[in-house]
Coordinates of C-alpha atoms and ligand atoms in Angstrom, one line a residue:
M271 CA 48.0 12.6 -32.2
T272 CA 50.4 10.2 -30.5
D273 CA 50.2 8.5 -27.1
S274 CA 52.9 10.6 -25.5
R275 CA 52.0 13.2 -22.9
A276 CA 52.1 17.0 -23.4
S277 CA 54.5 19.0 -21.4
T278 CA 51.5 21.1 -20.3
T279 CA 51.5 21.2 -16.5
A280 CA 48.7 22.3 -14.1
A281 CA 48.2 26.0 -14.2
S282 CA 49.7 28.2 -11.5
P283 CA 47.1 29.2 -8.9
P284 CA 44.5 31.2 -10.8
T285 CA 43.9 34.8 -9.8
D286 CA 41.7 37.4 -11.3
A287 CA 44.8 39.7 -11.8
R288 CA 46.6 37.0 -13.8
Y289 CA 43.8 37.0 -16.3
R290 CA 43.1 40.7 -16.4
R291 CA 46.8 41.2 -17.4
R292 CA 46.3 39.2 -20.6
S293 CA 44.5 42.1 -22.5
M294 CA 42.8 45.4 -22.2
W295 CA 39.5 43.7 -23.0
L296 CA 39.9 41.3 -20.1
D297 CA 41.1 44.1 -17.8
L298 CA 38.1 46.3 -18.4
I299 CA 35.4 43.6 -18.4
D300 CA 33.0 44.2 -15.6
E301 CA 32.7 40.6 -14.4
S302 CA 34.8 38.3 -12.2
L303 CA 37.4 36.2 -14.0
A304 CA 37.4 33.6 -11.2
S305 CA 37.6 30.1 -12.6
R306 CA 34.8 27.6 -13.1
P307 CA 35.3 24.3 -11.3
T308 CA 37.9 22.0 -12.7
L309 CA 37.2 18.5 -14.0
P310 CA 36.7 16.3 -10.9
G311 CA 37.7 13.0 -12.5
P312 CA 37.1 10.6 -15.5
I313 CA 33.9 11.2 -17.3
G314 CA 32.1 10.0 -20.5
V315 CA 30.4 12.5 -22.9
D316 CA 29.2 12.6 -26.5
V317 CA 31.5 15.5 -27.4
A318 CA 34.6 16.7 -25.6
I319 CA 36.0 20.1 -26.7
V320 CA 39.5 21.1 -25.9
G321 CA 39.8 24.9 -25.5
A322 CA 37.3 27.5 -24.5
G323 CA 38.1 30.1 -27.1
F324 CA 35.9 31.0 -30.0
T325 CA 36.4 27.7 -31.9
G326 CA 35.5 25.5 -28.9
L327 CA 32.6 27.6 -27.7
W328 CA 31.1 28.3 -31.1
T329 CA 31.3 24.5 -31.8
A330 CA 29.6 23.8 -28.5
Y331 CA 27.0 26.5 -29.2
Y332 CA 25.9 25.1 -32.7
L333 CA 26.0 21.5 -31.5
A334 CA 23.9 22.2 -28.4
K335 CA 21.4 24.2 -30.5
A336 CA 21.1 21.4 -33.0
D337 CA 20.7 18.7 -30.4
P338 CA 19.9 19.7 -26.8
H339 CA 20.4 16.1 -25.7
L340 CA 24.1 15.9 -26.6
R341 CA 26.4 15.7 -23.6
I342 CA 29.1 18.2 -24.3
A343 CA 32.1 19.0 -22.0
V344 CA 34.5 21.8 -22.7
L345 CA 38.0 21.4 -21.2
E346 CA 40.0 24.6 -20.7
K347 CA 43.5 24.8 -19.2
E348 CA 42.9 28.3 -17.9
I349 CA 39.6 30.3 -18.2
A350 CA 37.2 30.8 -21.1
G351 CA 38.7 33.5 -23.3
F352 CA 42.3 33.1 -22.0
G353 CA 43.7 32.6 -25.5
A354 CA 43.6 34.8 -28.6
S355 CA 39.8 35.0 -28.4
G356 CA 40.0 37.2 -25.3
R357 CA 42.9 39.4 -26.6
N358 CA 42.5 40.1 -30.3
G359 CA 42.0 43.2 -32.3
G360 CA 38.2 42.9 -32.3
C361 CA 38.1 43.0 -36.1
V362 CA 35.5 40.5 -37.5
S363 CA 37.7 40.0 -40.5
P364 CA 35.9 38.8 -43.6
F365 CA 39.0 37.5 -45.2
F366 CA 40.2 34.0 -45.7
P367 CA 44.0 33.9 -45.4
T368 CA 44.6 31.6 -48.4
S369 CA 44.4 33.4 -51.8
L370 CA 41.4 32.7 -53.9
E371 CA 43.7 31.6 -56.7
T372 CA 45.2 28.9 -54.5
I373 CA 41.8 27.6 -53.5
A374 CA 40.6 27.7 -57.1
K375 CA 43.6 25.8 -58.3
R376 CA 42.7 22.9 -56.1
H377 CA 39.0 23.1 -55.9
G378 CA 37.8 25.3 -58.8
R379 CA 36.6 28.9 -59.0
G380 CA 33.1 28.2 -57.6
K381 CA 34.5 26.7 -54.4
A382 CA 36.9 29.6 -53.9
L383 CA 34.0 32.1 -54.2
A384 CA 31.8 30.0 -51.9
M385 CA 34.6 30.2 -49.3
Q386 CA 34.8 34.0 -49.6
R387 CA 31.0 34.4 -49.5
A388 CA 30.8 32.2 -46.4
M389 CA 33.3 34.4 -44.7
F390 CA 31.3 37.5 -45.7
D391 CA 28.1 36.0 -44.3
T392 CA 29.8 35.1 -41.1
V393 CA 30.2 38.8 -40.2
D394 CA 26.4 39.1 -40.0
E395 CA 25.9 35.7 -38.3
I396 CA 28.1 36.8 -35.4
G397 CA 26.2 40.0 -35.0
A398 CA 22.9 38.2 -35.2
V399 CA 23.7 35.5 -32.6
C400 CA 25.2 38.0 -30.2
A401 CA 22.1 40.2 -30.5
G402 CA 19.8 37.2 -30.2
E403 CA 21.5 35.7 -27.2
G404 CA 21.9 38.9 -25.3
I405 CA 25.7 38.9 -25.5
E406 CA 27.0 42.5 -25.0
A407 CA 29.3 42.3 -28.0
R408 CA 29.7 46.0 -28.7
Y409 CA 29.3 44.9 -32.3
R410 CA 29.5 47.7 -34.9
R411 CA 29.3 46.9 -38.6
G412 CA 31.5 49.7 -39.8
G413 CA 33.4 47.9 -42.6
Y414 CA 37.2 47.6 -43.1
L415 CA 39.7 50.0 -44.7
S416 CA 43.0 48.9 -46.2
L417 CA 44.9 52.2 -46.4
A418 CA 48.0 53.4 -48.3
T419 CA 50.0 55.4 -45.9
G420 CA 53.0 55.9 -48.2
A421 CA 53.7 56.0 -51.9
A422 CA 55.2 52.5 -52.0
Q423 CA 52.0 51.1 -50.6
L424 CA 49.7 52.8 -53.1
A425 CA 49.8 50.3 -55.9
R426 CA 49.6 47.3 -53.6
V427 CA 46.6 48.6 -51.8
R428 CA 44.9 49.8 -54.9
E429 CA 45.2 46.3 -56.4
E430 CA 43.1 44.9 -53.6
A431 CA 39.8 46.4 -54.9
A432 CA 40.5 45.3 -58.5
Y433 CA 41.4 41.8 -57.2
Y434 CA 38.1 41.3 -55.6
H435 CA 36.2 42.7 -58.5
A436 CA 38.0 40.2 -60.8
W437 CA 36.6 37.5 -58.5
G438 CA 33.0 38.8 -59.0
V439 CA 32.7 40.7 -55.7
G440 CA 30.6 43.8 -56.4
D441 CA 32.0 47.3 -56.4
D442 CA 29.3 48.2 -53.8
E443 CA 30.9 45.6 -51.5
V444 CA 34.6 46.4 -52.0
M445 CA 35.6 49.8 -53.4
W446 CA 38.6 52.1 -53.9
L447 CA 38.3 55.4 -52.0
D448 CA 40.6 58.3 -52.8
A449 CA 42.4 60.3 -50.1
D450 CA 39.4 62.7 -49.6
A451 CA 36.9 59.9 -49.4
V452 CA 39.0 58.1 -46.8
R453 CA 39.4 61.4 -44.8
G454 CA 35.6 61.7 -44.9
R455 CA 35.5 58.6 -42.8
L456 CA 38.8 58.6 -40.9
A457 CA 41.7 61.1 -41.0
V458 CA 44.9 59.1 -40.9
D459 CA 48.0 61.2 -41.5
G460 CA 49.7 60.8 -44.9
C461 CA 46.9 58.6 -46.2
L462 CA 46.8 58.5 -50.0
G463 CA 43.6 56.4 -50.4
G464 CA 42.4 53.0 -49.5
T465 CA 40.3 50.0 -50.3
Y466 CA 37.1 49.8 -48.3
T467 CA 35.0 46.7 -47.8
T468 CA 31.5 46.8 -46.3
H469 CA 31.8 43.3 -45.0
C470 CA 33.4 43.8 -41.6
A471 CA 32.5 44.6 -38.0
S472 CA 34.3 45.4 -34.8
L473 CA 33.5 44.0 -31.4
D474 CA 34.8 43.5 -27.9
P475 CA 36.3 40.0 -28.1
A476 CA 36.4 39.3 -24.4
R477 CA 32.8 40.2 -23.9
V478 CA 31.9 38.0 -26.8
V479 CA 33.9 34.9 -25.7
R480 CA 32.9 35.3 -22.0
G481 CA 29.2 35.9 -22.9
L482 CA 29.3 32.9 -25.3
A483 CA 30.6 30.7 -22.4
R484 CA 27.6 31.7 -20.3
V485 CA 25.2 31.1 -23.2
V486 CA 26.5 27.5 -23.9
E487 CA 26.2 26.7 -20.2
K488 CA 22.5 27.7 -20.3
L489 CA 22.2 25.3 -23.2
G490 CA 23.5 22.5 -21.0
V491 CA 27.2 22.4 -21.9
T492 CA 29.6 21.9 -19.0
I493 CA 32.8 24.0 -19.0
H494 CA 35.7 22.7 -16.8
E495 CA 38.4 25.3 -16.3
Q496 CA 41.9 24.9 -14.9
T497 CA 41.8 21.5 -16.8
P498 CA 44.8 21.1 -19.1
V499 CA 44.4 18.3 -21.6
L500 CA 47.7 16.4 -21.7
S501 CA 47.0 14.6 -25.0
I502 CA 44.3 13.8 -27.4
E503 CA 44.0 10.2 -28.4
N504 CA 41.4 8.2 -30.3
G505 CA 38.0 9.1 -28.7
K506 CA 39.5 10.5 -25.5
A507 CA 41.1 13.6 -24.0
V508 CA 43.7 12.7 -21.3
T509 CA 43.9 14.9 -18.2
A510 CA 45.8 14.6 -15.0
V511 CA 42.6 13.6 -13.1
G512 CA 41.5 11.0 -15.7
D513 CA 40.3 10.5 -19.2
V514 CA 37.3 12.2 -20.8
R515 CA 36.0 9.5 -23.1
A516 CA 33.9 10.9 -26.0
G517 CA 32.3 9.9 -29.3
V518 CA 34.4 12.8 -30.7
V519 CA 37.1 15.0 -29.2
V520 CA 37.3 18.5 -30.9
R521 CA 40.6 20.3 -30.8
G522 CA 40.2 24.1 -30.6
T523 CA 43.7 25.0 -29.3
E524 CA 45.0 27.3 -32.1
G525 CA 48.2 29.1 -31.1
F526 CA 48.7 26.6 -28.3
T527 CA 48.5 23.5 -30.5
P528 CA 52.3 22.9 -30.8
E529 CA 52.3 22.1 -27.0
L530 CA 50.2 19.0 -27.6
P531 CA 52.0 15.7 -28.3
G532 CA 52.4 15.0 -32.0
A533 CA 51.4 18.6 -33.0
R534 CA 54.6 20.5 -32.6
R535 CA 54.9 21.3 -36.3
D536 CA 51.2 21.7 -37.2
V537 CA 51.1 25.5 -36.8
I538 CA 53.6 28.2 -35.9
P539 CA 52.5 30.1 -32.7
T540 CA 53.0 33.7 -33.9
Y541 CA 52.7 36.5 -31.4
S542 CA 50.6 39.5 -32.3
L543 CA 51.1 42.4 -29.9
M544 CA 48.7 45.2 -29.1
I545 CA 48.5 48.6 -27.4
A546 CA 45.6 50.8 -26.4
T547 CA 45.4 54.5 -25.6
E548 CA 43.5 56.0 -22.8
P549 CA 39.9 57.2 -23.8
L550 CA 40.5 60.1 -26.2
P551 CA 38.6 63.4 -25.8
A552 CA 35.9 64.7 -28.1
S553 CA 38.4 67.2 -29.6
F554 CA 40.4 64.3 -31.0
W555 CA 37.3 62.6 -32.5
N556 CA 36.1 65.9 -34.0
E557 CA 39.4 66.1 -35.8
V558 CA 39.7 62.5 -36.8
G559 CA 36.1 61.4 -37.4
W560 CA 35.9 57.6 -37.3
N561 CA 32.2 57.8 -36.6
N562 CA 31.5 54.5 -38.2
Y563 CA 34.0 52.5 -36.2
E564 CA 35.7 51.0 -39.3
T565 CA 38.6 48.7 -38.5
F566 CA 41.7 49.4 -40.6
T567 CA 45.1 48.3 -41.7
D568 CA 47.7 49.8 -44.0
G569 CA 49.9 48.4 -46.8
R570 CA 53.1 47.8 -44.8
H571 CA 54.7 44.4 -44.9
L572 CA 54.7 43.9 -41.1
Y573 CA 51.0 43.9 -40.7
I574 CA 49.2 46.4 -38.4
Y575 CA 45.5 46.7 -37.5
A576 CA 43.5 49.2 -35.5
M577 CA 40.0 49.9 -34.2
R578 CA 38.1 52.5 -32.2
T579 CA 36.7 51.1 -29.0
E580 CA 33.3 51.7 -27.5
D581 CA 34.9 53.8 -24.7
D582 CA 36.8 56.0 -27.3
R583 CA 40.3 54.4 -27.2
I584 CA 42.4 53.4 -30.1
A585 CA 43.4 49.8 -30.0
L586 CA 46.3 49.0 -32.4
G587 CA 48.2 45.8 -33.0
G588 CA 50.8 44.4 -35.2
R589 CA 53.3 41.7 -35.9
G590 CA 57.1 41.8 -35.3
A591 CA 57.4 39.8 -32.1
P592 CA 60.0 37.2 -32.3
Y593 CA 59.3 33.5 -33.0
H594 CA 60.6 31.3 -30.3
F595 CA 62.7 28.2 -31.0
N596 CA 60.7 24.9 -31.1
S597 CA 57.4 26.8 -31.3
K598 CA 57.3 27.4 -27.6
V599 CA 54.4 29.4 -26.1
R600 CA 55.0 31.3 -22.9
D601 CA 53.2 34.1 -21.0
E602 CA 56.4 36.2 -21.0
Y603 CA 56.6 36.3 -24.8
E604 CA 53.6 38.6 -24.7
Q605 CA 55.6 41.5 -23.5
V606 CA 58.2 42.7 -26.1
P607 CA 59.0 46.4 -25.2
G608 CA 60.7 47.1 -28.5
V609 CA 57.7 46.0 -30.5
H610 CA 55.2 47.7 -28.2
A611 CA 57.3 50.9 -28.6
T612 CA 57.2 50.6 -32.4
L613 CA 53.4 50.2 -32.3
E614 CA 53.2 53.3 -30.2
R615 CA 55.3 55.2 -32.8
V616 CA 53.0 53.9 -35.6
L617 CA 49.9 54.9 -33.7
K618 CA 51.2 58.4 -33.1
S619 CA 52.4 58.9 -36.6
L620 CA 49.1 57.8 -38.0
F621 CA 47.2 60.1 -35.5
P622 CA 49.4 63.1 -34.6
A623 CA 46.5 64.5 -32.6
A624 CA 47.0 61.5 -30.2
R625 CA 50.7 62.3 -29.7
D626 CA 50.3 63.0 -26.0
A627 CA 47.8 60.2 -25.3
K628 CA 48.8 57.8 -22.6
I629 CA 49.2 54.2 -23.6
T630 CA 47.3 52.4 -20.8
H631 CA 47.6 48.7 -22.0
R632 CA 50.2 46.7 -23.7
W633 CA 49.6 43.0 -24.4
G634 CA 49.8 40.1 -26.8
G635 CA 48.8 36.6 -27.7
S636 CA 49.6 33.8 -30.0
L637 CA 47.8 32.8 -33.1
G638 CA 48.3 29.8 -35.3
I639 CA 49.8 29.8 -38.8
P640 CA 49.8 26.6 -40.8
R641 CA 52.7 26.1 -43.3
D642 CA 50.5 26.8 -46.3
W643 CA 48.4 29.5 -44.7
F644 CA 45.3 27.4 -45.3
P645 CA 43.0 27.1 -42.3
S646 CA 41.0 24.0 -41.9
V647 CA 38.1 22.2 -40.1
G648 CA 37.6 18.5 -40.2
Y649 CA 36.1 15.4 -38.6
D650 CA 37.8 12.0 -38.7
K651 CA 34.9 9.7 -37.6
T652 CA 37.1 6.6 -37.3
R653 CA 39.4 8.3 -34.9
G654 CA 36.7 10.2 -33.0
Y655 CA 38.7 13.4 -33.6
A656 CA 37.7 16.8 -35.0
W657 CA 39.5 20.1 -35.3
G658 CA 39.2 23.7 -36.4
G659 CA 42.0 26.3 -36.7
G660 CA 45.0 27.7 -38.4
Y661 CA 43.2 31.0 -39.1
V662 CA 46.4 33.1 -39.2
G663 CA 45.1 36.5 -38.1
D664 CA 41.5 36.1 -39.3
G665 CA 40.0 33.8 -36.7
V666 CA 37.2 36.0 -35.2
A667 CA 34.9 35.2 -38.2
G668 CA 36.8 32.0 -39.1
S669 CA 36.2 30.4 -35.8
N670 CA 32.4 31.0 -36.0
L671 CA 32.4 29.4 -39.5
A672 CA 34.4 26.5 -38.1
G673 CA 32.0 26.1 -35.2
R674 CA 29.0 26.0 -37.5
T675 CA 30.7 23.6 -39.9
L676 CA 31.9 21.3 -37.1
G677 CA 28.3 21.2 -35.9
D678 CA 27.1 19.9 -39.3
L679 CA 30.0 17.5 -39.7
I680 CA 29.6 15.9 -36.2
N681 CA 25.8 15.7 -36.7
G682 CA 26.4 14.0 -40.0
R683 CA 24.5 16.7 -41.8
E684 CA 25.6 17.5 -45.4
S685 CA 25.3 21.2 -46.0
E686 CA 26.7 24.1 -48.0
L687 CA 29.1 24.5 -45.1
T688 CA 30.4 20.9 -45.2
A689 CA 31.1 21.3 -48.9
L690 CA 33.4 24.3 -48.4
P691 CA 37.0 23.7 -49.6
W692 CA 38.7 24.1 -46.2
V693 CA 36.8 21.0 -44.9
D694 CA 39.3 18.2 -44.3
H695 CA 42.1 20.2 -45.8
R696 CA 45.5 18.9 -44.5
S697 CA 48.3 21.5 -44.3
P698 CA 51.9 20.3 -44.6
K699 CA 54.0 20.3 -41.4
W700 CA 56.4 23.1 -40.7
E701 CA 60.1 22.3 -41.2
P702 CA 61.9 20.8 -38.2
E703 CA 64.2 23.0 -36.1
P704 CA 66.5 24.8 -36.6
L705 CA 65.2 25.4 -40.1
R706 CA 61.9 26.7 -38.8
W707 CA 63.5 29.2 -36.5
L708 CA 65.9 30.4 -39.2
G709 CA 63.2 30.8 -41.8
V710 CA 60.7 32.6 -39.7
R711 CA 63.3 34.9 -38.1
T712 CA 64.7 35.8 -41.5
S713 CA 61.3 36.4 -42.9
L714 CA 60.4 38.8 -40.1
A715 CA 63.7 40.7 -40.5
I716 CA 63.1 41.1 -44.3
F717 CA 59.6 42.5 -43.8
A718 CA 60.8 44.9 -41.1
S719 CA 63.7 46.2 -43.3
A720 CA 61.4 46.4 -46.4
D721 CA 59.0 48.7 -44.5
T722 CA 61.9 51.0 -43.4
K723 CA 63.3 51.1 -46.9
E724 CA 59.9 51.8 -48.4
Q725 CA 59.3 54.7 -46.0
K726 CA 62.7 56.2 -47.0
T727 CA 62.6 55.7 -50.7
G728 CA 58.8 55.6 -51.5
K729 CA 59.5 52.7 -53.7
P730 CA 58.2 49.1 -53.3
A731 CA 60.8 46.7 -51.9
G732 CA 61.0 43.6 -54.2
R733 CA 62.7 41.3 -51.7
A734 CA 59.7 41.4 -49.4
K735 CA 57.4 40.4 -52.3
L736 CA 59.6 37.4 -53.1
M737 CA 59.8 36.4 -49.4
K738 CA 56.0 36.5 -49.1
K739 CA 55.9 33.8 -51.7
V740 CA 58.5 31.6 -50.0
L741 CA 57.6 32.0 -46.3
P742 CA 54.7 34.3 -45.5
I743 CA 54.6 35.3 -41.9
Ligands
LIG288 C1 46.8 40.0 -30.4 C2 45.9 39.3 -31.4 C3 45.1 40.0 -32.2 C4 44.3 39.4 -33.2 N1 43.4 40.2 -33.9 C5 42.5 39.6 -34.7 C6 41.5 40.4 -35.3 O1 41.4 41.6 -35.2 N2 40.6 39.7 -36.2 C7 40.7 38.4 -36.4 O2 39.9 37.9 -37.1 N3 41.6 37.6 -35.7 C8 42.4 38.2 -34.9 N4 43.3 37.4 -34.2 C9 43.2 35.9 -34.3 C10 42.0 35.4 -33.5 O3 42.0 36.0 -32.2 C11 42.1 33.9 -33.3 O4 42.3 33.3 -34.6 C12 40.9 33.3 -32.7 O5 40.6 33.9 -31.5 C13 41.2 31.8 -32.4 O6 40.3 31.3 -31.5 P1 40.5 29.8 -30.9 O7 39.4 29.5 -30.1 O8 40.8 28.9 -32.1 O9 41.9 29.9 -30.1 P2 42.1 30.6 -28.7 O10 41.2 31.7 -28.5 O11 43.6 30.8 -28.6 O12 41.6 29.5 -27.7 C14 42.4 28.3 -27.4 C15 42.0 27.9 -26.0 O13 42.5 26.6 -25.8 C16 43.1 26.5 -24.5 N5 44.0 25.4 -24.5 C17 45.2 25.3 -25.2 N6 45.8 24.2 -25.0 C18 45.0 23.5 -24.1 C19 45.1 22.2 -23.5 N7 46.2 21.4 -23.7 N8 44.1 21.8 -22.7 C20 43.0 22.6 -22.4 N9 42.9 23.9 -23.0 C21 43.9 24.3 -23.8 C22 43.7 27.9 -24.3 O14 43.9 28.2 -22.9 C23 42.7 28.8 -25.0 O15 41.7 29.3 -24.1 C24 44.2 38.0 -33.2 C25 45.0 37.2 -32.4 C26 45.8 37.9 -31.5 C27 46.7 37.0 -30.5

């Protein structure tokens, strides 16, 4: 981080409505979204955490549990859960975005497997903590389906089960299901089969992040909302009302990171957009099943994901929103009518029985993609600086693992977690503009056209495979 100031300015006057608009989850939560008090002036603490999303709050949680005497302050520019943590697809994804081969090449096969096992274990950890702390998570451990919804996707999706088996994951953990077996769980139109993993859950992300904020407060952590951090410097977080001096400042700003000075090229803020239907009637669920609340994706290049909510809606999201020059992050980028319309078409083609369903919510948010798709956590003791992030689209579990790992790192405790290969990993910076803009836009266009071509021809599009190697988005 450098000394220069971020362009972040004080938030516009906060209103409950401003925050409810950010996602269906925040809209439907039965609690006030009024802000907690802002930072009154300069303070000194043991740990300052920037960002009250999952990364910041899980870190606060595990630190406070390990040492109740630590003075911990969380600094949040809006409200707890304002970012991706209050908006996401609710899938507690057990996947690590970096391929196991890539991890093994640098750190050995054992470490690659340890990383994958740690992600699997995190799915249960989140459920256990939410249950233990009385967080109304709406957690359901239904597993995850990766479906082939077209001939061109079949080979790709089928490979996934074989891939994990080759890495020693059991066939009782990840398995291939033929079309009938998938239909026994979930009737998706045109599905030709799918890979199923048991290690996944769904939850209501806003209830989890907001509940977690209350839990850490009870543990003695102070959360200052409406408190933008202008820059992070050695051992201090700079705000408009004064410095927060700390033994360590933890950065948990994910998709907003490029707005901080010195961090413009650390991750690309990539918008993922979502829609949700109205609650669907029993006749729909009788036809479709989905009684175990599996989360699912399919094998298209422009990634989609979906879940059944506790109140019987379908929430479905996907990529395709444009990247904005110089990695800008703005509220207005969350509404892209063309992409929301595409998501609606996808939802209705996968579930023809929902063709007349009303779409009640359309929203989006930004997530952080590092240049090498390798998330990381780390603690630089000499600078009094720690971080966690770059989870791509797998941050619900990733951020809990980051929080636990940062807890150990900051407490100076060597553990299985601090030996994981993402600890202290440094990703290369993204290219400067205009190269970054050109590359990301081209990549998105190639994936979109590959999906259209595959739908028409039923044959895999080779250009997309090549592009995924050069610039995965
Ligand atoms: C639409 C969408 C769907 C997704 N679906 C899934 C999914 O199904 N499964 C999955 O595993 N992952 C999913 N993800 C990704 C996942 O939500 C994120 O990886 C995860 O929530 C990141 O948590 P975080 O705390 O690091 O970041 P965030 O939740 O974004 O929190 C960062 C916080 O920092 C605050 N902040 C930023 N800058 C400053 C500053 N200068 N000063 C003070 N505060 C600041 C922000 O206001 C925000 O509250 C999705 C993301 C999106 C956007």
